[in-house]
PDB file of C-alpha atoms in Angstrom:
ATOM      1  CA  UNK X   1      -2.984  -5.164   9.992  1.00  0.00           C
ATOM      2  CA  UNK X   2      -3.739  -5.268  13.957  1.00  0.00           C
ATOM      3  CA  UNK X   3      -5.126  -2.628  15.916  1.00  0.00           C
ATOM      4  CA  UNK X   4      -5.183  -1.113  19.721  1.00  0.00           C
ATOM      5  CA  UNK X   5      -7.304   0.289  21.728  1.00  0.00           C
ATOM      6  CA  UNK X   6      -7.069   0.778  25.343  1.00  0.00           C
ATOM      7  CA  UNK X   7     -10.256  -0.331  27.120  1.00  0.00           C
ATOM      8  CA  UNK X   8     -12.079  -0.600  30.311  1.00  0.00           C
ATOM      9  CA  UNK X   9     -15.062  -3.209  30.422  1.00  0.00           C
ATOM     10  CA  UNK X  10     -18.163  -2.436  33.104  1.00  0.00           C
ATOM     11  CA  UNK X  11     -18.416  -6.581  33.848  1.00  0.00           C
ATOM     12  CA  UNK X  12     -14.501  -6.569  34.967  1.00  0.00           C
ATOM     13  CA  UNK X  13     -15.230  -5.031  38.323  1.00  0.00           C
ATOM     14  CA  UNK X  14     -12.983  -6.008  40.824  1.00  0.00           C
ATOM     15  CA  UNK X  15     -14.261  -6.587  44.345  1.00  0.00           C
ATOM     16  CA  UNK X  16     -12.152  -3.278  45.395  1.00  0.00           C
ATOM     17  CA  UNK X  17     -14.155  -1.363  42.762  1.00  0.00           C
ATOM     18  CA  UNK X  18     -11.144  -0.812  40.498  1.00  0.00           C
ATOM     19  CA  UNK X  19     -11.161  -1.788  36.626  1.00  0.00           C
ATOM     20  CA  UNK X  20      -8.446  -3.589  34.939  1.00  0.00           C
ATOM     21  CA  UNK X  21      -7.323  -1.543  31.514  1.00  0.00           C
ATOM     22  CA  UNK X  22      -6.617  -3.523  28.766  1.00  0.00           C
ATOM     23  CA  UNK X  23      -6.038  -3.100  25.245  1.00  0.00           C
ATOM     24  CA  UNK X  24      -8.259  -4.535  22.497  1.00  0.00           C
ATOM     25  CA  UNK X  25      -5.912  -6.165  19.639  1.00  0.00           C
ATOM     26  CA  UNK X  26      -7.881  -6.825  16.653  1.00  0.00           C
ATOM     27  CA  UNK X  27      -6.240  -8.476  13.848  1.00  0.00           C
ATOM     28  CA  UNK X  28      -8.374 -10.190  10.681  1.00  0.00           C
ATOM     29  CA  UNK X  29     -11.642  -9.196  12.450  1.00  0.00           C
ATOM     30  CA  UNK X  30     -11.044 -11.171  15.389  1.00  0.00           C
ATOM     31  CA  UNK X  31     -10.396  -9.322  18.962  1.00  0.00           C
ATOM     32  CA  UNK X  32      -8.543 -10.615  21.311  1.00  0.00           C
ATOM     33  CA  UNK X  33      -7.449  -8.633  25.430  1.00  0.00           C
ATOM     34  CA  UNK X  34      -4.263  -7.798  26.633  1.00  0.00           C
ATOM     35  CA  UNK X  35      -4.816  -7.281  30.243  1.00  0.00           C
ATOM     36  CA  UNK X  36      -2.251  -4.557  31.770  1.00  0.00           C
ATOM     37  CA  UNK X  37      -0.933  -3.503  35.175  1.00  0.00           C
ATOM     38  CA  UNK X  38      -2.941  -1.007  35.105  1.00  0.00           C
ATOM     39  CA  UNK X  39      -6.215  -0.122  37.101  1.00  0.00           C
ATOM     40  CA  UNK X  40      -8.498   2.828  37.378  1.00  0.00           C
ATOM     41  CA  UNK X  41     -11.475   3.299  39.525  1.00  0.00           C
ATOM     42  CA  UNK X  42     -15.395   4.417  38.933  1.00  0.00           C
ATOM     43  CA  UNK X  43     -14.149   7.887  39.133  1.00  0.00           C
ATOM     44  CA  UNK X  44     -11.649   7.493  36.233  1.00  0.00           C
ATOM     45  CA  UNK X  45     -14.295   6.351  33.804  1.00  0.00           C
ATOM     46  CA  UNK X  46     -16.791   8.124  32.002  1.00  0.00           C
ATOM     47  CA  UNK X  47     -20.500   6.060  31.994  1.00  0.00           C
ATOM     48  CA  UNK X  48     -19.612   5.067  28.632  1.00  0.00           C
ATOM     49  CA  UNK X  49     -15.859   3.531  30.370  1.00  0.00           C
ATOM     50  CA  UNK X  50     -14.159   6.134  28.465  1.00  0.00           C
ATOM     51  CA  UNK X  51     -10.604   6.857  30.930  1.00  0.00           C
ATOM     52  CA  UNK X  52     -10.276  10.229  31.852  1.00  0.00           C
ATOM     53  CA  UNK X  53      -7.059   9.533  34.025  1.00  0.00           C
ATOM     54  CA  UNK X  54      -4.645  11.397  31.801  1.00  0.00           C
ATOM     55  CA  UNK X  55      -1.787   9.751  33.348  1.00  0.00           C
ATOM     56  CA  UNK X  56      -3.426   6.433  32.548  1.00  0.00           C
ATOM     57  CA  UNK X  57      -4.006   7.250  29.426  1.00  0.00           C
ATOM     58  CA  UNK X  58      -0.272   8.473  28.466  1.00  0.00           C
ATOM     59  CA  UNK X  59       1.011   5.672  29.444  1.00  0.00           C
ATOM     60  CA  UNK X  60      -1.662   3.283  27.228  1.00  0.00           C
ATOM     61  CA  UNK X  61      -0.109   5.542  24.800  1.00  0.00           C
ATOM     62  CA  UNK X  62       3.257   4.614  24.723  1.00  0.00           C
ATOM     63  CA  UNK X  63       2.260   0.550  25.111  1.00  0.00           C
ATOM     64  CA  UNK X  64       0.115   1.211  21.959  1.00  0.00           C
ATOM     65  CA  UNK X  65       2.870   2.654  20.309  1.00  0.00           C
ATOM     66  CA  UNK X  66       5.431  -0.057  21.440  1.00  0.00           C
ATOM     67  CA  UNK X  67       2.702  -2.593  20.134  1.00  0.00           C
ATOM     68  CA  UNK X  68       2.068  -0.868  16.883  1.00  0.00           C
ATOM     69  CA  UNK X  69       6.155  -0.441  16.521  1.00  0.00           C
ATOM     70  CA  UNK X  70       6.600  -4.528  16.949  1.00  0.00           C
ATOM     71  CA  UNK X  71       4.040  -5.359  14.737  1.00  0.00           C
ATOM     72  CA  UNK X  72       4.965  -2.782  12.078  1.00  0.00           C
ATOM     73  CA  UNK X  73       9.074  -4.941  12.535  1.00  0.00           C
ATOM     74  CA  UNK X  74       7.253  -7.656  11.327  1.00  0.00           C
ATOM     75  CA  UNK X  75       6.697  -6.551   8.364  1.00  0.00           C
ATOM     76  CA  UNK X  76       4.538  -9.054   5.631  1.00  0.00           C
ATOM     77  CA  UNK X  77       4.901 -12.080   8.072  1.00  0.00           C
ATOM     78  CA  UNK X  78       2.160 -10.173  10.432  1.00  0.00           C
ATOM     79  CA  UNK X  79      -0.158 -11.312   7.620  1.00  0.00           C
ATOM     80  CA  UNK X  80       0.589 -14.689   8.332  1.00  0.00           C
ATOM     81  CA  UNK X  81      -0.519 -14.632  12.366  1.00  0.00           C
ATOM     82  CA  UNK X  82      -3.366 -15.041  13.650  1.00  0.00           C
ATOM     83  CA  UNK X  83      -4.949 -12.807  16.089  1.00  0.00           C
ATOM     84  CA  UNK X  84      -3.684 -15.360  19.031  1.00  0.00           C
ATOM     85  CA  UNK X  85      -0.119 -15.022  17.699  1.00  0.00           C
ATOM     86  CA  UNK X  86      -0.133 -11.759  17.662  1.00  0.00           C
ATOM     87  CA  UNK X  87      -1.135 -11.096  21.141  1.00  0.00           C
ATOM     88  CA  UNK X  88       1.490 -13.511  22.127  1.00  0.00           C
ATOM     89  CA  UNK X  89       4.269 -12.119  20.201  1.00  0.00           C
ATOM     90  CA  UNK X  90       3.591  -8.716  21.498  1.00  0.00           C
ATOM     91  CA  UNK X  91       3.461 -10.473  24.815  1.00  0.00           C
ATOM     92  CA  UNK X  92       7.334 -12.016  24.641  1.00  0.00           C
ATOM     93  CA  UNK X  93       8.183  -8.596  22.915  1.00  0.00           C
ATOM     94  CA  UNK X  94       7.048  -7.089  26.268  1.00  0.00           C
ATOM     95  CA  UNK X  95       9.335  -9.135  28.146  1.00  0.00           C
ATOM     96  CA  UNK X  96      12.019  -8.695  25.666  1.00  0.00           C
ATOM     97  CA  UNK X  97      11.595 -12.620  25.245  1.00  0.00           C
ATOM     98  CA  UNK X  98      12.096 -12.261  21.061  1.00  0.00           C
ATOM     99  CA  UNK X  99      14.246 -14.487  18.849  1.00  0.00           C
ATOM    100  CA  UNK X 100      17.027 -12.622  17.351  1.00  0.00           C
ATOM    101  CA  UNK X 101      19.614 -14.466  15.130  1.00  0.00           C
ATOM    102  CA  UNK X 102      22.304 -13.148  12.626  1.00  0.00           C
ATOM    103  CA  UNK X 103      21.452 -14.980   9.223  1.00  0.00           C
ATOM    104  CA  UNK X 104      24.827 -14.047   8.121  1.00  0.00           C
ATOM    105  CA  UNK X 105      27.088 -14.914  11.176  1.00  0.00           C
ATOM    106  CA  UNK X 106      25.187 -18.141  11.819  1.00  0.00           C
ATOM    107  CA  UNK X 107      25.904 -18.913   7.955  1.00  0.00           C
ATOM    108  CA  UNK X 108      29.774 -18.587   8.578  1.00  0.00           C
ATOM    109  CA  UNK X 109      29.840 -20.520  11.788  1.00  0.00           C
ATOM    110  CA  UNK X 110      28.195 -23.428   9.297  1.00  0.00           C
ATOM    111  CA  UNK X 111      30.351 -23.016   6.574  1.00  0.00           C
ATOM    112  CA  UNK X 112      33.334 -23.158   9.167  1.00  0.00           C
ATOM    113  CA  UNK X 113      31.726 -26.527  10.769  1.00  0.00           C
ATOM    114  CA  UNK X 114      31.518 -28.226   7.528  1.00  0.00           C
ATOM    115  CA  UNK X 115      35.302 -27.547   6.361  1.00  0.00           C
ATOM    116  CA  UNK X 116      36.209 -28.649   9.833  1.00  0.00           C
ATOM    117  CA  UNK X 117      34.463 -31.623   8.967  1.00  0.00           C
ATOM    118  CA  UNK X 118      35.951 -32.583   5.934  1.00  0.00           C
ATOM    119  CA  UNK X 119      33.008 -31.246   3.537  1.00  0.00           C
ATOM    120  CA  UNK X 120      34.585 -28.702   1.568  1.00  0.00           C
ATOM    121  CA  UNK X 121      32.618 -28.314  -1.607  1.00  0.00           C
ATOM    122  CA  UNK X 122      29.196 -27.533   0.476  1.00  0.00           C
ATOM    123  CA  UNK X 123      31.060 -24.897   2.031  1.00  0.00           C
ATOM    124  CA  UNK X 124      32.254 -23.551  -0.742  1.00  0.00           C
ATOM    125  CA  UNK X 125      28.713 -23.105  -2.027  1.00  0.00           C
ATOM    126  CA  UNK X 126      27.371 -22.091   1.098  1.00  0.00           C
ATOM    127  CA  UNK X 127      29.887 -19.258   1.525  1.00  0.00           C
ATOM    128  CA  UNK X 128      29.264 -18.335  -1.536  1.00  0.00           C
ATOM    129  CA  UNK X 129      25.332 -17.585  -1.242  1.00  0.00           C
ATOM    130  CA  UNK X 130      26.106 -15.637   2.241  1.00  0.00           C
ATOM    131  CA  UNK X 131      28.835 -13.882  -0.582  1.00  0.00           C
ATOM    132  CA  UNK X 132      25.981 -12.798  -2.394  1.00  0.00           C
ATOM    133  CA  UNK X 133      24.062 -12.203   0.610  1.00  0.00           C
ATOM    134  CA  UNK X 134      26.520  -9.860   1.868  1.00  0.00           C
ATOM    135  CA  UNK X 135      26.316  -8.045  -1.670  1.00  0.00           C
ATOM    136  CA  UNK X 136      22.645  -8.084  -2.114  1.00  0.00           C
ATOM    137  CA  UNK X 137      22.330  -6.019   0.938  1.00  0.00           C
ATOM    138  CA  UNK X 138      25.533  -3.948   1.314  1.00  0.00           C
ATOM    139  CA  UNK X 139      25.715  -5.441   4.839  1.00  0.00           C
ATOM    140  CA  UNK X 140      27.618  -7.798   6.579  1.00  0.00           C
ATOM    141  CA  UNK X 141      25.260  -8.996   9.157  1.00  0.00           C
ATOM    142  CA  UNK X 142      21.379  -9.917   8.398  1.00  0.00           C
ATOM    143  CA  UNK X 143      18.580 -10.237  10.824  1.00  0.00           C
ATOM    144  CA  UNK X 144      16.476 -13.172  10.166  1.00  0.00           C
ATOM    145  CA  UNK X 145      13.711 -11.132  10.990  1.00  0.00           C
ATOM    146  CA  UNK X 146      14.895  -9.346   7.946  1.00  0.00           C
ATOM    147  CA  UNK X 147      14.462 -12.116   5.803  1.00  0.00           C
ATOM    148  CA  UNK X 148      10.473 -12.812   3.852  1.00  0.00           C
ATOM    149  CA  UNK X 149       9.314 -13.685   1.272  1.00  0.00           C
ATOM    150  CA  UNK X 150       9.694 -10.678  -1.355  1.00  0.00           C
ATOM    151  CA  UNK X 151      13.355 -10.181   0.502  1.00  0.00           C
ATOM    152  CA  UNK X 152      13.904 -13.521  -1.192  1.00  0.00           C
ATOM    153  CA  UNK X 153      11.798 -12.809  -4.764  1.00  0.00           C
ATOM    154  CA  UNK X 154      14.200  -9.358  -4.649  1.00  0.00           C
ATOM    155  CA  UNK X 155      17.265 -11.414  -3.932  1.00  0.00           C
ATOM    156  CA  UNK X 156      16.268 -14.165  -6.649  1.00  0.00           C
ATOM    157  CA  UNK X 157      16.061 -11.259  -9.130  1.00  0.00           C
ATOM    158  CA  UNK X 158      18.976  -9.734  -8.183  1.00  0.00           C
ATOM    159  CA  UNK X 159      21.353 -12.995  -8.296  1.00  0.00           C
ATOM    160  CA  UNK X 160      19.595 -13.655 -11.361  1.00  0.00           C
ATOM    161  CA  UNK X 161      20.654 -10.502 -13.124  1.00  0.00           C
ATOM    162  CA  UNK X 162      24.153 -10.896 -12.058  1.00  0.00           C
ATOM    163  CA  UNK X 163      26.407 -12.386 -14.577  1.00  0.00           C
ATOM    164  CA  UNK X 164      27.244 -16.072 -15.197  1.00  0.00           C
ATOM    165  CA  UNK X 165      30.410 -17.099 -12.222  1.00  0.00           C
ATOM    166  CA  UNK X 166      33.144 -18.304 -13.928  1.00  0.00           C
ATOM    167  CA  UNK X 167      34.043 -21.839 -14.006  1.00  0.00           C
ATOM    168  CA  UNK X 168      35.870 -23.549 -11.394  1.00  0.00           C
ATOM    169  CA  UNK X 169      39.535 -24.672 -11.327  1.00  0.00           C
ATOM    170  CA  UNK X 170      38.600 -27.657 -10.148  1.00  0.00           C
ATOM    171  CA  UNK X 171      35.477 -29.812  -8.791  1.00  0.00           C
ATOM    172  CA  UNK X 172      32.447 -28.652  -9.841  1.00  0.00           C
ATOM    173  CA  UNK X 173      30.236 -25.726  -9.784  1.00  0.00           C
ATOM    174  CA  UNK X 174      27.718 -25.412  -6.974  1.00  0.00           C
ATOM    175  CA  UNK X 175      24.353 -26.495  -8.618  1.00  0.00           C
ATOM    176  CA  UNK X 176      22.039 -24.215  -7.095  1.00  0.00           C
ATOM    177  CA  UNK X 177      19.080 -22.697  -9.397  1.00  0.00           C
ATOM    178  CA  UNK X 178      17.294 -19.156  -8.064  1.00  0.00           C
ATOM    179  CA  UNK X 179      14.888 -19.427 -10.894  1.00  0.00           C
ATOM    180  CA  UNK X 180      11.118 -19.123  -9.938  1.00  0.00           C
TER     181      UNK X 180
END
């Protein structure tokens, strides 16, 4: 889990007197800065660089609670960053700068290629997973974003509790095993 603080550091002086704000992101016990646009002066601070500036300070509130929202999207896979990543996910999340792809949709526009291109039977079984997709989640469009590890151990469990398909006309079933 990361965590923000807004902060103002005494040995950040600028030669016009002002201090930069930033906000502390710490993340596995590590802290990393996130400098802002924002600046206060000498009279802003308490001695201990505590902001007084309530202005200031509402808007640190609403970037901390942007930041906190992002990292909360990312669900389990925030475990998996480090500290660095974090701060520069939050940082392309700032400029809106975050990859966003429909599992789902991209998944058709595959399956579509490969009948175009004469591969039929992979489609078929592709289709068919982004079938179950579509059931698993009562949706027809997916986020990859959306998609982690106990999203798949829930889907597993779920195709895996469905009953048998039945056999095809023709060719042969798609050979793919969910077990774990």
């Amino acid at each position: 889990m990361a965590t923000f603080k807004a902060v103002v550091e005494k040995h950040h002086k600028k030669t016009d007197g002002t201090f930069n704000v930033k906000i502390r992101v710490t993340h596995k016990r590590v802290v990393k800065y996130m400098a802002t646009s924002l600046f206060v002066t000498k009279e802003e601070v308490t001695k201990s660089t505590k902001i007084k500036n309530q202005a200031v300070l509402d808007v640190l509130e609403e970037t901390v609670r942007k930041y906190r929202n992002a990292c909360n999207a990312l669900g389990e896979r925030l475990d998996a960053m480090t500290a660095d990543q974090v701060v520069d996910y939050l940082k392309r999340v700032g400029k809106g700068d975050v990859f966003r792809l429909d599992f789902i949709k991209f998944g058709e526009e595959v399956v579509a290629s490969l009948k175009k291109n004469g591969r039929p039977g992979t489609a078929s079984c592709y289709g068919i997973t982004l079938n179950a997709l579509k059931r698993f989640t009562g949706r027809e469009s997916l986020d990859i974003s959306e998609i982690t590890v106990s999203f798949l151990e829930g889907f597993i469990d779920w195709i895996n509790e469905q009953p048998p398909p039945a056999k095809p006309e023709k060719g042969r079933p798609c050979s793919i095993t969910l077990h774990v």
